[in-house]
Amino acid sequence: MKKNKLKKLLIITSGGDAPGMNAALRAVLRTALSEGLEVFACENGYQGLIDENFFSFSSRQVANCLQRGGTILKTGRYEAFKEKATRDRCRASLEKLGIDAMVVLGGDGSFKGASLLESEGGPRTIGIPCTIDNDIIGTEYTIGFDTASNTALEAIDRLRDTAFSLNNHFLVEVMGRAAGFLAVDVGIAGGAEFILIPEAPITTASLVHQLQHRKREKLASIIVVAEAGHPGRSMILAEEIMSLSGLAYKTCILGHAQRGGAPTVKDRKTAALMGYYAVKHLLAGHSQQMIALKDEKIIMVPFPDPALGARCFAEQELLAINRLICEI
Ligand code: F6P
């Protein structure tokens, strides 16, 4: 634990955007200012460090951002940051500005980059987990998940209106990277007949068999399909179902619309708490740590190792419960 006095703090958002990022960066800024720190921000994630997109960050710049989705600091995925030579250049620009600590809002890939930068002599870093996928190892919640779930649910409710009116069956594809968290929550809340997630794979033949032998015939229905690392896979699935059974399924890929929109109460509140604790932990001398949620409490854990992969959905009995409820 390094306890040297903290003076200049930098905030960046990195990776995919998530609703609630603005609430988190606002909390980081306001907490840091109240502790007497000088605060800077950088636009465009790690790419911005190379381009030296730094600016002095004040409370006025976060006015009216709480209710906005996305990130007012812009973000990006910057592959070149995996190379030491690129990180060396970033470190040099951070040193020039006198930055001694950094709060990174992003996912496991972004934290890996921050961790390497710090080990190589860069600023002390704390991460705040932000992704609609809720798939970061070490935390039970990531900022953006609740908003994205509610956005997807609203779309499903709308689809139900038209599916019921026209007797249509739908495959609704949701995001989630390689994990099924979004699909499960949205599927249960939306009354999906099936929820297809990578953690509980079934063959199309088995799905078709279950559709053909269901307890009661359904004139309209929804199956929620996790993208499972292959965006667009619901289109292929619809074709397979058709050729195996003649059952017609329309597809609706919710895509990037799930990432936008005003953050929910849960996302804003969690973001505010995580932002506050990120600064407090830096001031207490911690670094190379991620703020996390466990049993509804904010804690701090070591940065997750992306080599271990993403967190997977493990409560498979929820899928069975959903099947039972939908069958009756
Ligand atoms: O990680 C967030 C996420 O929205 C995933 O759910 C999705 O697979 C991916 O990002 C899409 O990334 P891109 O914006 O690069 O298409």
Short mmCIF file of C-alpha atoms and ligand atoms in Angstrom, two decimals:
data_model
loop_
_atom_site.label_atom_id
_atom_site.label_comp_id
_atom_site.label_asym_id
_atom_site.label_seq_id
_atom_site.Cartn_x
_atom_site.Cartn_y
_atom_site.Cartn_z
CA MET A 1 0.00 0.00 0.00
CA LYS A 2 1.55 3.30 -1.12
CA LYS A 3 0.55 6.21 1.09
CA ASN A 4 2.37 9.10 -0.58
CA LYS A 5 0.24 12.21 -0.80
CA LEU A 6 -2.21 12.30 -3.63
CA LYS A 7 -2.47 15.58 -5.51
CA LYS A 8 -3.57 15.16 -9.09
CA LEU A 9 -6.24 12.69 -10.12
CA LEU A 10 -7.21 11.70 -13.66
CA ILE A 11 -10.58 10.19 -14.67
CA ILE A 12 -11.10 8.22 -17.88
CA THR A 13 -13.85 6.03 -19.34
CA SER A 14 -12.66 3.06 -21.41
CA GLY A 15 -14.14 0.15 -23.39
CA GLY A 16 -17.85 -0.01 -24.28
CA ASP A 17 -20.05 2.70 -22.79
CA ALA A 18 -22.63 1.83 -20.13
CA PRO A 19 -25.53 3.86 -18.76
CA GLY A 20 -24.50 5.19 -15.35
CA MET A 21 -20.91 6.02 -16.33
CA ASN A 22 -21.74 9.71 -16.05
CA ALA A 23 -23.10 9.30 -12.52
CA ALA A 24 -19.90 7.45 -11.57
CA LEU A 25 -17.50 9.99 -13.02
CA ARG A 26 -19.51 12.81 -11.44
CA ALA A 27 -19.20 11.15 -8.02
CA VAL A 28 -15.46 10.61 -8.49
CA LEU A 29 -14.99 14.25 -9.45
CA ARG A 30 -17.07 15.73 -6.66
CA THR A 31 -15.54 13.49 -3.98
CA ALA A 32 -12.02 14.29 -5.20
CA LEU A 33 -12.70 18.03 -5.25
CA SER A 34 -14.11 17.90 -1.74
CA GLU A 35 -10.88 16.22 -0.64
CA GLY A 36 -8.84 19.07 -2.12
CA LEU A 37 -7.46 17.14 -5.12
CA GLU A 38 -6.81 18.71 -8.49
CA VAL A 39 -8.83 16.73 -11.02
CA PHE A 40 -8.25 16.14 -14.72
CA ALA A 41 -10.21 14.15 -17.27
CA CYS A 42 -9.16 12.72 -20.59
CA GLU A 43 -11.44 12.13 -23.58
CA ASN A 44 -11.56 8.90 -25.62
CA GLY A 45 -10.17 6.41 -23.10
CA TYR A 46 -6.57 5.20 -23.47
CA GLN A 47 -6.33 6.56 -27.01
CA GLY A 48 -6.84 9.98 -25.39
CA LEU A 49 -3.73 9.50 -23.24
CA ILE A 50 -1.60 9.20 -26.38
CA ASP A 51 -3.36 12.12 -28.01
CA GLU A 52 -3.02 14.12 -24.75
CA ASN A 53 -6.73 14.97 -24.66
CA PHE A 54 -6.41 16.12 -21.04
CA PHE A 55 -8.37 18.94 -19.51
CA SER A 56 -8.94 20.30 -16.07
CA PHE A 57 -12.24 18.87 -14.78
CA SER A 58 -14.60 20.99 -12.71
CA SER A 59 -18.09 20.52 -11.21
CA ARG A 60 -19.61 22.73 -13.87
CA GLN A 61 -18.62 20.20 -16.53
CA VAL A 62 -20.72 17.46 -14.91
CA ALA A 63 -23.86 19.56 -14.55
CA ASN A 64 -26.86 17.86 -16.13
CA CYS A 65 -25.04 14.64 -16.98
CA LEU A 66 -26.63 12.32 -14.39
CA GLN A 67 -29.63 11.48 -16.51
CA ARG A 68 -27.67 10.94 -19.73
CA GLY A 69 -26.64 7.53 -21.05
CA GLY A 70 -23.22 6.96 -22.63
CA THR A 71 -20.25 8.90 -21.28
CA ILE A 72 -19.60 12.62 -21.55
CA LEU A 73 -15.87 11.75 -21.66
CA LYS A 74 -16.32 9.51 -24.70
CA THR A 75 -14.71 6.10 -24.70
CA GLY A 76 -13.16 3.47 -26.91
CA ARG A 77 -11.40 0.16 -27.20
CA TYR A 78 -7.72 0.80 -27.88
CA GLU A 79 -5.87 -2.35 -28.93
CA ALA A 80 -2.49 -0.60 -29.12
CA PHE A 81 -2.55 -0.12 -25.33
CA LYS A 82 -1.65 -3.81 -25.03
CA GLU A 83 1.82 -2.90 -26.32
CA LYS A 84 4.39 -1.70 -23.80
CA ALA A 85 5.74 0.92 -26.20
CA THR A 86 2.30 2.55 -26.34
CA ARG A 87 1.93 2.44 -22.56
CA ASP A 88 5.39 4.01 -22.19
CA ARG A 89 4.23 6.95 -24.28
CA CYS A 90 1.06 7.26 -22.18
CA ARG A 91 3.07 7.13 -18.98
CA ALA A 92 5.32 9.92 -20.27
CA SER A 93 2.33 12.20 -20.96
CA LEU A 94 0.85 11.43 -17.53
CA GLU A 95 4.18 12.22 -15.86
CA LYS A 96 4.41 15.51 -17.77
CA LEU A 97 1.02 16.50 -16.30
CA GLY A 98 2.02 15.26 -12.82
CA ILE A 99 -0.86 12.76 -12.53
CA ASP A 100 -0.32 10.53 -9.51
CA ALA A 101 -3.59 8.60 -9.49
CA MET A 102 -6.22 7.48 -11.95
CA VAL A 103 -9.80 6.21 -11.75
CA VAL A 104 -10.71 4.05 -14.75
CA LEU A 105 -14.36 3.36 -15.56
CA GLY A 106 -14.57 0.30 -17.79
CA GLY A 107 -14.28 -3.47 -17.97
CA ASP A 108 -11.67 -6.14 -17.27
CA GLY A 109 -9.62 -5.34 -20.40
CA SER A 110 -9.39 -1.69 -19.35
CA PHE A 111 -8.33 -2.68 -15.83
CA LYS A 112 -5.64 -4.96 -17.19
CA GLY A 113 -4.19 -2.02 -19.10
CA ALA A 114 -4.33 0.20 -16.00
CA SER A 115 -2.68 -2.46 -13.90
CA LEU A 116 0.21 -2.86 -16.37
CA LEU A 117 0.63 0.90 -16.57
CA GLU A 118 0.90 1.15 -12.79
CA SER A 119 3.33 -1.79 -12.52
CA GLU A 120 5.53 -0.08 -15.08
CA GLY A 121 5.75 3.08 -12.95
CA GLY A 122 2.50 4.81 -13.90
CA PRO A 123 -0.08 6.37 -11.59
CA ARG A 124 -1.89 4.47 -8.85
CA THR A 125 -5.19 3.15 -10.20
CA ILE A 126 -8.62 2.07 -9.01
CA GLY A 127 -11.26 0.70 -11.41
CA ILE A 128 -15.04 1.01 -11.41
CA PRO A 129 -16.79 -1.87 -13.25
CA CYS A 130 -19.03 -0.57 -16.03
CA THR A 131 -20.64 -2.84 -18.61
CA ILE A 132 -24.18 -3.82 -19.51
CA ASP A 133 -23.03 -7.47 -19.55
CA ASN A 134 -22.59 -7.85 -15.74
CA ASP A 135 -19.84 -10.34 -16.52
CA ILE A 136 -16.77 -9.09 -14.64
CA ILE A 137 -15.19 -11.57 -12.25
CA GLY A 138 -15.02 -10.28 -8.66
CA THR A 139 -18.22 -8.24 -8.59
CA GLU A 140 -21.87 -9.23 -8.49
CA TYR A 141 -22.89 -6.06 -10.28
CA THR A 142 -21.57 -3.81 -13.03
CA ILE A 143 -22.89 -0.34 -13.76
CA GLY A 144 -25.28 -0.31 -16.73
CA PHE A 145 -26.77 -3.77 -16.33
CA ASP A 146 -30.04 -2.70 -14.74
CA THR A 147 -30.68 -0.01 -17.34
CA ALA A 148 -29.92 -2.35 -20.23
CA SER A 149 -32.17 -5.05 -18.73
CA ASN A 150 -35.04 -2.59 -18.43
CA THR A 151 -34.49 -1.29 -21.95
CA ALA A 152 -34.57 -4.83 -23.35
CA LEU A 153 -37.63 -5.67 -21.26
CA GLU A 154 -39.50 -2.68 -22.60
CA ALA A 155 -38.75 -3.86 -26.15
CA ILE A 156 -40.02 -7.35 -25.31
CA ASP A 157 -43.25 -5.95 -23.86
CA ARG A 158 -43.80 -4.06 -27.12
CA LEU A 159 -43.06 -7.15 -29.18
CA ARG A 160 -45.59 -9.09 -27.14
CA ASP A 161 -48.34 -6.67 -28.21
CA THR A 162 -47.73 -7.31 -31.87
CA ALA A 163 -46.90 -11.02 -31.44
CA PHE A 164 -50.22 -11.59 -29.64
CA SER A 165 -52.21 -9.60 -32.20
CA LEU A 166 -50.80 -11.41 -35.23
CA ASN A 167 -50.08 -14.82 -33.68
CA ASN A 168 -46.34 -14.52 -34.24
CA HIS A 169 -43.41 -16.24 -32.56
CA PHE A 170 -40.27 -14.21 -31.88
CA LEU A 171 -36.61 -14.86 -31.17
CA VAL A 172 -35.36 -11.79 -29.32
CA GLU A 173 -31.57 -11.51 -29.25
CA VAL A 174 -29.96 -9.58 -26.42
CA MET A 175 -26.34 -8.56 -25.86
CA GLY A 176 -24.16 -9.89 -23.03
CA ARG A 177 -20.87 -10.80 -24.72
CA ALA A 178 -20.19 -14.47 -23.82
CA ALA A 179 -22.46 -14.47 -20.74
CA GLY A 180 -26.19 -14.95 -20.21
CA PHE A 181 -26.94 -12.50 -17.37
CA LEU A 182 -28.93 -10.04 -19.50
CA ALA A 183 -30.83 -12.82 -21.27
CA VAL A 184 -31.84 -14.52 -18.00
CA ASP A 185 -33.12 -11.41 -16.23
CA VAL A 186 -34.92 -10.09 -19.28
CA GLY A 187 -36.27 -13.51 -20.20
CA ILE A 188 -37.73 -14.16 -16.74
CA ALA A 189 -39.20 -10.66 -16.41
CA GLY A 190 -40.56 -10.81 -19.96
CA GLY A 191 -42.13 -14.27 -19.61
CA ALA A 192 -39.98 -15.87 -22.28
CA GLU A 193 -40.92 -19.43 -23.17
CA PHE A 194 -37.23 -20.34 -23.46
CA ILE A 195 -34.06 -18.52 -22.52
CA LEU A 196 -31.05 -19.61 -24.53
CA ILE A 197 -27.71 -18.80 -22.91
CA PRO A 198 -24.17 -20.05 -23.55
CA GLU A 199 -23.86 -21.37 -19.99
CA ALA A 200 -26.68 -23.89 -20.63
CA PRO A 201 -26.25 -24.87 -24.27
CA ILE A 202 -28.90 -26.95 -26.01
CA THR A 203 -28.94 -28.17 -29.59
CA THR A 204 -31.45 -26.76 -32.04
CA ALA A 205 -32.83 -30.29 -32.47
CA SER A 206 -33.54 -30.51 -28.74
CA LEU A 207 -35.12 -27.04 -28.71
CA VAL A 208 -37.34 -27.99 -31.65
CA HIS A 209 -38.30 -31.23 -29.93
CA GLN A 210 -39.39 -29.28 -26.83
CA LEU A 211 -41.30 -26.75 -28.93
CA GLN A 212 -43.12 -29.54 -30.73
CA HIS A 213 -44.00 -31.38 -27.53
CA ARG A 214 -44.99 -28.49 -25.30
CA LYS A 215 -47.88 -29.00 -22.92
CA ARG A 216 -50.11 -26.51 -24.65
CA GLU A 217 -49.89 -25.03 -28.09
CA LYS A 218 -48.94 -21.38 -28.12
CA LEU A 219 -50.19 -19.07 -30.82
CA ALA A 220 -47.65 -16.42 -29.91
CA SER A 221 -44.44 -16.66 -27.92
CA ILE A 222 -41.05 -15.14 -27.17
CA ILE A 223 -37.72 -16.92 -26.91
CA VAL A 224 -34.87 -14.82 -25.54
CA VAL A 225 -31.51 -15.63 -27.13
CA ALA A 226 -28.20 -14.41 -25.68
CA GLU A 227 -25.81 -13.23 -28.39
CA ALA A 228 -23.24 -15.59 -26.83
CA GLY A 229 -20.27 -13.99 -28.53
CA HIS A 230 -21.89 -14.30 -31.97
CA PRO A 231 -24.09 -11.25 -32.62
CA GLY A 232 -26.78 -12.15 -35.13
CA ARG A 233 -26.93 -15.83 -34.14
CA SER A 234 -30.70 -15.66 -33.70
CA MET A 235 -31.07 -15.29 -37.49
CA ILE A 236 -29.27 -18.58 -38.05
CA LEU A 237 -31.29 -20.20 -35.28
CA ALA A 238 -34.57 -19.09 -36.88
CA GLU A 239 -33.52 -20.71 -40.16
CA GLU A 240 -32.54 -23.93 -38.38
CA ILE A 241 -35.86 -24.09 -36.50
CA MET A 242 -37.73 -23.54 -39.76
CA SER A 243 -35.86 -26.24 -41.62
CA LEU A 244 -36.16 -28.78 -38.79
CA SER A 245 -39.80 -28.15 -37.90
CA GLY A 246 -41.48 -25.70 -40.25
CA LEU A 247 -42.13 -23.40 -37.25
CA ALA A 248 -41.78 -19.77 -38.28
CA TYR A 249 -39.91 -17.47 -35.88
CA LYS A 250 -39.35 -13.80 -36.58
CA THR A 251 -36.11 -12.38 -35.22
CA CYS A 252 -35.54 -9.12 -33.40
CA ILE A 253 -31.95 -8.23 -32.54
CA LEU A 254 -32.01 -5.51 -29.90
CA GLY A 255 -28.34 -4.66 -30.48
CA HIS A 256 -26.75 -1.39 -29.44
CA ALA A 257 -30.09 0.20 -28.48
CA GLN A 258 -29.63 -1.72 -25.20
CA ARG A 259 -26.54 0.35 -24.34
CA GLY A 260 -28.23 3.75 -24.57
CA GLY A 261 -30.80 5.64 -22.57
CA ALA A 262 -31.18 7.29 -19.20
CA PRO A 263 -29.72 5.19 -16.37
CA THR A 264 -32.12 3.71 -13.81
CA VAL A 265 -32.17 4.57 -10.10
CA LYS A 266 -30.16 1.44 -9.34
CA ASP A 267 -27.43 2.33 -11.84
CA ARG A 268 -27.19 5.96 -10.74
CA LYS A 269 -27.09 5.06 -7.06
CA THR A 270 -24.56 2.25 -7.46
CA ALA A 271 -22.42 4.49 -9.67
CA ALA A 272 -22.50 7.29 -7.08
CA LEU A 273 -21.42 4.94 -4.29
CA MET A 274 -18.70 3.27 -6.36
CA GLY A 275 -17.34 6.66 -7.47
CA TYR A 276 -17.22 7.90 -3.88
CA TYR A 277 -15.44 4.79 -2.59
CA ALA A 278 -12.95 4.76 -5.48
CA VAL A 279 -11.57 8.11 -4.33
CA LYS A 280 -11.68 7.21 -0.63
CA HIS A 281 -9.70 4.02 -1.28
CA LEU A 282 -7.10 5.86 -3.35
CA LEU A 283 -6.69 8.37 -0.53
CA ALA A 284 -6.27 5.48 1.91
CA GLY A 285 -3.33 4.30 -0.19
CA HIS A 286 -4.95 1.44 -2.12
CA SER A 287 -4.37 0.80 -5.80
CA GLN A 288 -4.57 -1.90 -8.50
CA GLN A 289 -8.03 -2.67 -7.12
CA MET A 290 -11.55 -2.71 -8.46
CA ILE A 291 -14.58 -1.43 -6.59
CA ALA A 292 -17.09 -4.27 -6.44
CA LEU A 293 -20.53 -5.17 -5.12
CA LYS A 294 -20.95 -8.26 -2.95
CA ASP A 295 -24.09 -9.08 -0.95
CA GLU A 296 -25.31 -5.52 -1.66
CA LYS A 297 -22.18 -4.04 -0.07
CA ILE A 298 -19.46 -2.03 -1.80
CA ILE A 299 -16.10 -3.71 -1.34
CA MET A 300 -12.71 -3.63 -3.00
CA VAL A 301 -11.12 -6.59 -4.82
CA PRO A 302 -7.92 -7.06 -6.84
CA PHE A 303 -8.22 -6.26 -10.55
CA PRO A 304 -9.73 -9.29 -12.32
CA ASP A 305 -7.42 -11.18 -14.64
CA PRO A 306 -8.93 -11.16 -18.17
CA ALA A 307 -7.04 -14.42 -18.83
CA LEU A 308 -9.58 -16.08 -16.49
CA GLY A 309 -12.34 -15.05 -18.88
CA ALA A 310 -15.66 -13.46 -18.06
CA ARG A 311 -17.95 -14.22 -15.14
CA CYS A 312 -20.56 -16.81 -16.11
CA PHE A 313 -24.17 -17.16 -15.13
CA ALA A 314 -24.32 -19.99 -12.60
CA GLU A 315 -27.88 -20.12 -11.21
CA GLN A 316 -29.22 -22.55 -13.76
CA GLU A 317 -32.23 -23.46 -11.62
CA LEU A 318 -33.61 -20.02 -12.54
CA LEU A 319 -33.93 -21.26 -16.12
CA ALA A 320 -35.89 -24.30 -14.93
CA ILE A 321 -38.16 -22.12 -12.78
CA ASN A 322 -38.87 -19.91 -15.77
CA ARG A 323 -39.72 -22.97 -17.90
CA LEU A 324 -42.16 -24.21 -15.25
CA ILE A 325 -43.87 -20.84 -14.93
CA CYS A 326 -44.18 -20.48 -18.68
CA GLU A 327 -45.48 -24.01 -19.23
CA ILE A 328 -48.38 -23.84 -16.76
O1 F6P B 1 -19.51 -5.27 -23.59
C1 F6P B 1 -20.62 -4.52 -23.92
C2 F6P B 1 -21.16 -4.90 -25.27
O2 F6P B 1 -22.27 -4.10 -25.53
C3 F6P B 1 -21.48 -6.39 -25.43
O3 F6P B 1 -22.72 -6.74 -24.88
C4 F6P B 1 -21.42 -6.54 -26.93
O4 F6P B 1 -21.10 -7.86 -27.30
C5 F6P B 1 -20.31 -5.61 -27.31
O5 F6P B 1 -20.20 -4.65 -26.28
C6 F6P B 1 -20.51 -4.88 -28.62
O6 F6P B 1 -19.39 -4.14 -28.88
P1 F6P B 1 -19.26 -3.06 -30.05
O7 F6P B 1 -19.81 -1.79 -29.54
O8 F6P B 1 -17.79 -2.98 -30.28
O9 F6P B 1 -20.04 -3.58 -31.22
#
